[in-house]
Short mmCIF file of C-alpha atoms (C1' of nucleotides) in Angstrom, two decimals:
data_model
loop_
_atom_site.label_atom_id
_atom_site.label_comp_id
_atom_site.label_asym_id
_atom_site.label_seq_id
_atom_site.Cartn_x
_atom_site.Cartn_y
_atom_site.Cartn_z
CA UNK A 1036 -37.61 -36.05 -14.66
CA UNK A 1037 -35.94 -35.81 -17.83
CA UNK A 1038 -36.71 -32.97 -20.10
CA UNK A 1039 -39.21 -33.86 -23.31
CA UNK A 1040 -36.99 -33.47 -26.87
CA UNK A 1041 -38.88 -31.82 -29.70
CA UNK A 1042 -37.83 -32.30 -33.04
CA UNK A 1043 -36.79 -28.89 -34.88
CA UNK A 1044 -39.48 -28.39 -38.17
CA UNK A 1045 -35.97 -29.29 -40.04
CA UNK A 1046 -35.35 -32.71 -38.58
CA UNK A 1047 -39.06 -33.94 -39.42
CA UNK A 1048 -39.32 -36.12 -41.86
CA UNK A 1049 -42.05 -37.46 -44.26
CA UNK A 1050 -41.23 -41.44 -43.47
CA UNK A 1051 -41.20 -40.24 -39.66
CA UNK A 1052 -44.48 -38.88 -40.17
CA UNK A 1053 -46.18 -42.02 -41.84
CA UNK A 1054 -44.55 -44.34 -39.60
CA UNK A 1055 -45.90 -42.52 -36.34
CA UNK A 1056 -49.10 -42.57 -37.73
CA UNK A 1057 -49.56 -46.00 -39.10
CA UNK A 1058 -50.29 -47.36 -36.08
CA UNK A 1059 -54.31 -47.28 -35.58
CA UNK A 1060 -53.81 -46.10 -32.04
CA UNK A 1061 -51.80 -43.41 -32.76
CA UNK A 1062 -53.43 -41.88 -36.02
CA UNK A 1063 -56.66 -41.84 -33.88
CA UNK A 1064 -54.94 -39.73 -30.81
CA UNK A 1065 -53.40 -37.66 -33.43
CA UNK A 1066 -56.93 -37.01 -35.42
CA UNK A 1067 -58.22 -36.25 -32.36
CA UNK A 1068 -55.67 -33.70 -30.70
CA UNK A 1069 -55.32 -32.05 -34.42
CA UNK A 1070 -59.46 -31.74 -34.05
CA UNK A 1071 -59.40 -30.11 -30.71
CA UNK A 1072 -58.70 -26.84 -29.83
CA UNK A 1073 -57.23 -27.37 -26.53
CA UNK A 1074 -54.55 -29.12 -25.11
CA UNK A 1075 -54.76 -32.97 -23.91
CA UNK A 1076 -53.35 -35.27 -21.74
CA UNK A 1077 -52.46 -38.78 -22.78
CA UNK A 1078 -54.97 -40.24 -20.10
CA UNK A 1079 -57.66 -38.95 -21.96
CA UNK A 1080 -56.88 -41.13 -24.72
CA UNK A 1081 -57.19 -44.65 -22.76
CA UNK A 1082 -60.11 -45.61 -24.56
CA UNK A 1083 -59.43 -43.88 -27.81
CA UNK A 1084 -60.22 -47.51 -29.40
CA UNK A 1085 -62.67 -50.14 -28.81
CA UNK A 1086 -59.78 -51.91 -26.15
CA UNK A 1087 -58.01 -49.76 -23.23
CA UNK A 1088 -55.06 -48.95 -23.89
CA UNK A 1089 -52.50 -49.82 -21.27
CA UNK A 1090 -50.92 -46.11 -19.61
CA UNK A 1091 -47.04 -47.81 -20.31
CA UNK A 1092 -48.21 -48.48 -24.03
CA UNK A 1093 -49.71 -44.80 -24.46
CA UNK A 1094 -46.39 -43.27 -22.80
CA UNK A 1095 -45.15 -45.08 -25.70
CA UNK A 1096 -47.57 -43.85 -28.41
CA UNK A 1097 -46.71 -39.96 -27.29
CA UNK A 1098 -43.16 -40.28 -27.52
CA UNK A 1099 -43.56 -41.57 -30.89
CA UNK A 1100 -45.57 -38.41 -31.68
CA UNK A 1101 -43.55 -36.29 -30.18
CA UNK A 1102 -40.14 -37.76 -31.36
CA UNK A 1103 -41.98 -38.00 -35.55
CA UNK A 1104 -42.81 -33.91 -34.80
CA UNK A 1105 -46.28 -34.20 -34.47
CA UNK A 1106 -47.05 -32.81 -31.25
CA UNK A 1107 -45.65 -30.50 -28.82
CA UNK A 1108 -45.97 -31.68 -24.79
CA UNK A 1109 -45.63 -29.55 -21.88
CA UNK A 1110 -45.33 -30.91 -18.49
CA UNK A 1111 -48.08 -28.94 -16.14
CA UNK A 1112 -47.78 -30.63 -12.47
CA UNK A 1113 -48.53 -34.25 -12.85
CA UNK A 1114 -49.76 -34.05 -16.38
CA UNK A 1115 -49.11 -33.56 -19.40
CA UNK A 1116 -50.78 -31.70 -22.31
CA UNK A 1117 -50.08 -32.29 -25.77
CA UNK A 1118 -50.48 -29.62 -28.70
CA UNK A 1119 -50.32 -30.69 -32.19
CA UNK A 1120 -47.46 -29.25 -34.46
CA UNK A 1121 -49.65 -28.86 -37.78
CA UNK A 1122 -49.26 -25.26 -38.87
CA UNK A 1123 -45.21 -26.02 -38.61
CA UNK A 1124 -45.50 -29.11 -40.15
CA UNK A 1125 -47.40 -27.61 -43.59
CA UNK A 1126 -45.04 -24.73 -43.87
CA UNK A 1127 -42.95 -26.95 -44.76
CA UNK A 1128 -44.90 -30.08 -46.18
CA UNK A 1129 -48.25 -27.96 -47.57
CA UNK A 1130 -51.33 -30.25 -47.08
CA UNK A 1131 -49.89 -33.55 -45.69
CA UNK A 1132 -51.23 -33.71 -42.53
CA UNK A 1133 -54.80 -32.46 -43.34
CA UNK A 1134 -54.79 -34.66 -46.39
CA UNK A 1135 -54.11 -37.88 -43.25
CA UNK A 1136 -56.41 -36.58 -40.76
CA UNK A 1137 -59.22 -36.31 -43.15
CA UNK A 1138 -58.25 -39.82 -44.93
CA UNK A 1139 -58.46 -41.24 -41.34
CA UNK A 1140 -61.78 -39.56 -40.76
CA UNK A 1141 -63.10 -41.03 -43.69
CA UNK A 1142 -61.97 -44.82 -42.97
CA UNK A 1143 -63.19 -44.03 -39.72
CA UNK A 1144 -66.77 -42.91 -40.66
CA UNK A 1145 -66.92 -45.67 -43.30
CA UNK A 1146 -66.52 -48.31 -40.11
CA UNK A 1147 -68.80 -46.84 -38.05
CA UNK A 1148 -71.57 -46.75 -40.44
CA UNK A 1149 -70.37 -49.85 -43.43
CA UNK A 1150 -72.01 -50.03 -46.50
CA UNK A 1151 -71.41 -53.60 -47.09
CA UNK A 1152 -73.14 -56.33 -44.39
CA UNK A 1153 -71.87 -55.97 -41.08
CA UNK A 1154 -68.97 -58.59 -40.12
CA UNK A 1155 -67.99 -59.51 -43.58
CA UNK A 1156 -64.92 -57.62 -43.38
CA UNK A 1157 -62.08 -60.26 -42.65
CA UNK A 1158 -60.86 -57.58 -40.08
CA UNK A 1159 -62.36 -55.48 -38.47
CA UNK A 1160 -60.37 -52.16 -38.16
CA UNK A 1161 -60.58 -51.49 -34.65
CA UNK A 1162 -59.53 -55.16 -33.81
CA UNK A 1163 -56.24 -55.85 -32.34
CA UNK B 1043 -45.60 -69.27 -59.62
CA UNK B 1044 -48.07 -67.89 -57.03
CA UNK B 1045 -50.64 -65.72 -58.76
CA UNK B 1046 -50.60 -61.99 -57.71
CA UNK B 1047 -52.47 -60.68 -55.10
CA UNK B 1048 -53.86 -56.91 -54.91
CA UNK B 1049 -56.49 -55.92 -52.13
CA UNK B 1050 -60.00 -54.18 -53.49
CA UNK B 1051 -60.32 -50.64 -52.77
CA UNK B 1052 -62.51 -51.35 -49.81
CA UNK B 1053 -59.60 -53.60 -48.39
CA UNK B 1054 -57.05 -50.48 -48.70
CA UNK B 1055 -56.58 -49.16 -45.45
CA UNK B 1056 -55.14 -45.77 -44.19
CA UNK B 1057 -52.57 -47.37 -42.09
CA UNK B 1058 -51.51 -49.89 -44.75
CA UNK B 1059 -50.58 -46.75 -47.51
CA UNK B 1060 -48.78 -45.35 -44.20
CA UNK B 1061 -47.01 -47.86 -43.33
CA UNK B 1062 -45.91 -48.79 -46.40
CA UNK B 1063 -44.91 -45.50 -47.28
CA UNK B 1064 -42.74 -44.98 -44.04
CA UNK B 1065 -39.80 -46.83 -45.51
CA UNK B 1066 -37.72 -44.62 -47.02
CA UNK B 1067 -36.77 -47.14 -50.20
CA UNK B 1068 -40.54 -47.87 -50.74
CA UNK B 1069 -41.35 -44.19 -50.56
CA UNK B 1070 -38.55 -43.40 -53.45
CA UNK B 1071 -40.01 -46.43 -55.45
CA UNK B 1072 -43.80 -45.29 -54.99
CA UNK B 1073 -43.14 -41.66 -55.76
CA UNK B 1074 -41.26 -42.60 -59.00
CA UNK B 1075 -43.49 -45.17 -60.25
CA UNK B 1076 -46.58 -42.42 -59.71
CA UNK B 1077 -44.20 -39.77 -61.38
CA UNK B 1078 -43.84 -41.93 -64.77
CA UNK B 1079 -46.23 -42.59 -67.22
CA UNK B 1080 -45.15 -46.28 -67.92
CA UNK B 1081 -45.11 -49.53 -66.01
CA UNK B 1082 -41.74 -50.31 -64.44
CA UNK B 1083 -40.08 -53.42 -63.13
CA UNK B 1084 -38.87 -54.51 -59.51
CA UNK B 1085 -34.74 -53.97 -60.92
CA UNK B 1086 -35.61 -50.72 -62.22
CA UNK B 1087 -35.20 -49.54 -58.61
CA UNK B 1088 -31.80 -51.27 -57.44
CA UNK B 1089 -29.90 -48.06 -56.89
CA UNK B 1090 -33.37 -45.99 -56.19
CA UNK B 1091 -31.49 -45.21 -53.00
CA UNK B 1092 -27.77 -44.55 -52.48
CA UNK B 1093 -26.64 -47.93 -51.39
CA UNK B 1094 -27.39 -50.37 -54.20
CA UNK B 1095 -31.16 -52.73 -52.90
CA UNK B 1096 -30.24 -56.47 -52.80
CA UNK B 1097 -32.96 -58.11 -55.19
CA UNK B 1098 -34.34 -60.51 -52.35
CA UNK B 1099 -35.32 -56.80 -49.91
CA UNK B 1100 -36.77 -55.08 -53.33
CA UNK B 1101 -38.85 -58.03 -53.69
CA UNK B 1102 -40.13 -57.85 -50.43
CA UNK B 1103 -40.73 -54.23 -50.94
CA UNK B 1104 -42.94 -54.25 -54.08
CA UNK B 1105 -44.98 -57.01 -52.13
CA UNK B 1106 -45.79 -55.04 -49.65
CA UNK B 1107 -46.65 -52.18 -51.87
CA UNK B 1108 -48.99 -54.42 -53.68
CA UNK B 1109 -50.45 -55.30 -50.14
CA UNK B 1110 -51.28 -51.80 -49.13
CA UNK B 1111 -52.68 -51.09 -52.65
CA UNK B 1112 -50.36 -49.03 -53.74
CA UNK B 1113 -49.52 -50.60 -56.90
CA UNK B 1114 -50.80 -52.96 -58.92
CA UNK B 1115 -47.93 -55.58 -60.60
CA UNK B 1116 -48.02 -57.51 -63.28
CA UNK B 1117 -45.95 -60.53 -64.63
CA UNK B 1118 -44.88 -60.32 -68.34
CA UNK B 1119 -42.59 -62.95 -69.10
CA UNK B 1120 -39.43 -62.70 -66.58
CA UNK B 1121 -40.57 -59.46 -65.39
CA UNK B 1122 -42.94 -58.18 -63.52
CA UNK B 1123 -44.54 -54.76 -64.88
CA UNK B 1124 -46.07 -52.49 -61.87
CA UNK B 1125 -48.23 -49.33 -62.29
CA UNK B 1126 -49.92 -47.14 -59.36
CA UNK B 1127 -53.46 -47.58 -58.33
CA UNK B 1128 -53.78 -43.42 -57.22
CA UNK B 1129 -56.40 -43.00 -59.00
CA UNK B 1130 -58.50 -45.39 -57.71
CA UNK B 1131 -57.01 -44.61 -53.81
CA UNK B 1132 -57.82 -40.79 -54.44
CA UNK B 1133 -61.48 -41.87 -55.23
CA UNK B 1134 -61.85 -43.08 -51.49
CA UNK B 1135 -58.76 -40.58 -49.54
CA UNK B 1136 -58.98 -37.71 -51.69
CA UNK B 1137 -55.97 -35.91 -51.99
CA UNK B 1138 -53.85 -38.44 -49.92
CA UNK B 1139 -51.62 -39.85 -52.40
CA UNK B 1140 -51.09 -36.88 -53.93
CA UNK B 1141 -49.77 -34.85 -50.51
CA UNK B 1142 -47.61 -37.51 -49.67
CA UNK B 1143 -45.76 -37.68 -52.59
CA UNK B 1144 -45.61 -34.21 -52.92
CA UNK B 1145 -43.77 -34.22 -49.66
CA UNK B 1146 -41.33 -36.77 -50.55
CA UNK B 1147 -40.23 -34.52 -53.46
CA UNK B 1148 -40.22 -31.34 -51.06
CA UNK B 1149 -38.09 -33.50 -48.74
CA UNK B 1150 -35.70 -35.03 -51.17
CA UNK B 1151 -35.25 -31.92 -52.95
CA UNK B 1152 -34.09 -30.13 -49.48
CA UNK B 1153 -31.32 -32.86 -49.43
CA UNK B 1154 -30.17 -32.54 -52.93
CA UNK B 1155 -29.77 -29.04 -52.47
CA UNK B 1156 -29.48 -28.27 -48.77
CA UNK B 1157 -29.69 -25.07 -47.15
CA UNK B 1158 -28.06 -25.99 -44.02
CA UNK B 1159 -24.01 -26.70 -44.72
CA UNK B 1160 -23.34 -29.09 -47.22
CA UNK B 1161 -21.77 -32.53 -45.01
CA UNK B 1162 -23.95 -31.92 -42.20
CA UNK B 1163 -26.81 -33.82 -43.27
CA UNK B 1164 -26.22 -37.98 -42.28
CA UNK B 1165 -27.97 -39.04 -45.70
CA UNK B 1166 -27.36 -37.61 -48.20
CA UNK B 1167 -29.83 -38.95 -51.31
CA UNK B 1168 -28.12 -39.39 -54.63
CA UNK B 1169 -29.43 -38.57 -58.24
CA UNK B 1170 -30.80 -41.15 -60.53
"C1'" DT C 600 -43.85 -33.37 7.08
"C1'" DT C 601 -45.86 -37.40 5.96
"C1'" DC C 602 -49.15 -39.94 3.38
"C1'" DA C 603 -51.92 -41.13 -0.50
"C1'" DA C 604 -53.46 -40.36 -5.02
"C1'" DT C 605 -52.58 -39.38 -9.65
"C1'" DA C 606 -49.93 -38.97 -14.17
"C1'" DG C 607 -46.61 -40.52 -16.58
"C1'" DT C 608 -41.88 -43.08 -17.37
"C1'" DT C 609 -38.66 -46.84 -17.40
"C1'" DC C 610 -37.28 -51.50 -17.60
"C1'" DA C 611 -37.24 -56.31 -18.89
"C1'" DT C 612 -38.92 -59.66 -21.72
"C1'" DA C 613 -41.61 -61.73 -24.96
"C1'" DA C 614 -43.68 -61.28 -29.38
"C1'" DC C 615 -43.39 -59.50 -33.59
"C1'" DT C 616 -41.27 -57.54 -38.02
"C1'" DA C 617 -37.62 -56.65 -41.30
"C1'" DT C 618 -33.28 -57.56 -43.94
"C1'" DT C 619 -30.69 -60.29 -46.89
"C1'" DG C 620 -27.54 -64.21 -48.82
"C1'" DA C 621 -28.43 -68.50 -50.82
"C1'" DA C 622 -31.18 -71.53 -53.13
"C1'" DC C 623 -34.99 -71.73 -55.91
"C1'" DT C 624 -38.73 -71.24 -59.96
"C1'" DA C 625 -40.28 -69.69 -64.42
"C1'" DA C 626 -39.86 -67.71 -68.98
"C1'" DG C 627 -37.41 -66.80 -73.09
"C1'" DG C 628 -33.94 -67.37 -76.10
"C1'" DA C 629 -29.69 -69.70 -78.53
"C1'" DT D 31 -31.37 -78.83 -73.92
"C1'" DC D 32 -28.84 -75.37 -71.37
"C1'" DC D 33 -28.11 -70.58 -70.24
"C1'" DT D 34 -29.53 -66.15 -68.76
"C1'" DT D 35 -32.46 -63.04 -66.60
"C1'" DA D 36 -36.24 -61.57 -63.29
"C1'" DG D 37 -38.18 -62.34 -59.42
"C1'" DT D 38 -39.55 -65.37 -55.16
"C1'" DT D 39 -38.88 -68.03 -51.04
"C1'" DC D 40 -36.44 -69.57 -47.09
"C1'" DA D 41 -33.88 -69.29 -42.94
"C1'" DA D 42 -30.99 -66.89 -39.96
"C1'" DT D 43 -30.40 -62.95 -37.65
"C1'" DA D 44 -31.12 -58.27 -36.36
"C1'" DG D 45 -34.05 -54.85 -34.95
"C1'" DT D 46 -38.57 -53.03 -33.17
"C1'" DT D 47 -42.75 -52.93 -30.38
"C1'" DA D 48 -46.11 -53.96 -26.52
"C1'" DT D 49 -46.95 -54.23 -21.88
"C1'" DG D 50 -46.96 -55.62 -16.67
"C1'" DA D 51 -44.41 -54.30 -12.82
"C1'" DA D 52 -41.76 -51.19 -10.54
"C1'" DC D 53 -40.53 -46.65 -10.48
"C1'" DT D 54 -40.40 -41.09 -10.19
"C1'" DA D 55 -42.59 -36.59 -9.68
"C1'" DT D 56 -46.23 -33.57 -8.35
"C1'" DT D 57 -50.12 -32.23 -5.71
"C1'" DG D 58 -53.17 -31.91 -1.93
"C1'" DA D 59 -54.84 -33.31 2.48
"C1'" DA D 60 -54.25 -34.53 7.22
#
DNA sequence: TTCAATAGTTCATAACTATTGAACTAAGGA
DNA sequence: TCCTTAGTTCAATAGTTATGAACTATTGAA
């Protein structure tokens, strides 16, 4: 199987960064393995949203985050468990990703709990 | 001519400002117009980037910075004047904007002055 | 060693998104 | 009025993304 390629902290970019995580699907795997103090696979993150996500479209999603810099995967037998790259990342970019991770939390919490009447937003965020 | 539309706050979405800040043109635009005090217009930006922006793709950009919320445009005359809406963002993401552009600037400032050897580096970003 | 189960990848294709030259609109002079 | 300038829209094309189906790789059990 091939071998997993990891960005070097030098070939990150910043428009890497906000393209891998302007997808909902992936911000909210990122949030979450930034969050946790242990490693993850990407099955644990089939129902991440309100919809499964399909295993071909997650393979997807962590290559993504591992080809922006965001996380680190390790093959271990037949899984595979994913580390974020966040202390790298703000040596060299001071604040960024804490300052998305707790924006996302924020949107997040606002849609569980809305303060305006339930189902007048046009779209709901966790919609596909 | 179609009137302008901006999104309210509560419309902004996390995404959105990443998305539209993943595109390295928009992300040069967006940083400048936050870094000046004055409103600027769409052909301020035609050689924001190395390669001069045809007028048709800047359009397209600034619309979908007014989309995300970024910026707020408006039409005086022939041009169209366009100012950032931080403030208002950084009362709902604290801290986003603010980290983002901050690591544009780290970034392009690496590839105006580069550590590695000079030539190496595919893009290099010119001075405006 | 063979089989089955599990985790993840690859491929093909369909759906979507982005770029840009050309034609257009709208405003402000001369 | 006609010209110029600023920006928009359209249409063609190029590029990107999502996902079911088929695949590989590893593990454990029989």
């Amino acid at each position: 199987m091939k071998p997993l390629v990891h960005p070097t902290l030098r070939d990150i970019t910043v428009e890497g960064i906000l393209h891998a995580l302007s997808d909902p699907v992936r911000v909210a795997i990122y949030a979450d393995i930034v969050g946790s103090d242990c490693s993850q696979t990407c099955s644990n993150f089939v129902n991440i949203v309100d919809k499964p996500v399909p295993k071909s479209t997650l393979s997807v999603h962590f290559k993504a985050l591992r080809q922006a810099g965001l996380i680190r995967g390790e093959r271990r037998g037949v899984e595979m468990y994913n580390v974020s790259r966040c202390s790298e990342i703000d040596g060299r970019f001071p604040g960024l990703i804490a300052a998305i991770v707790k924006a996302h939390n924020i949107q997040s919490e606002e849609t569980r709990t809305p303060k305006v009447k339930p189902g007048s937003l046009k779209k709901r965020r966790l919609e596909r």
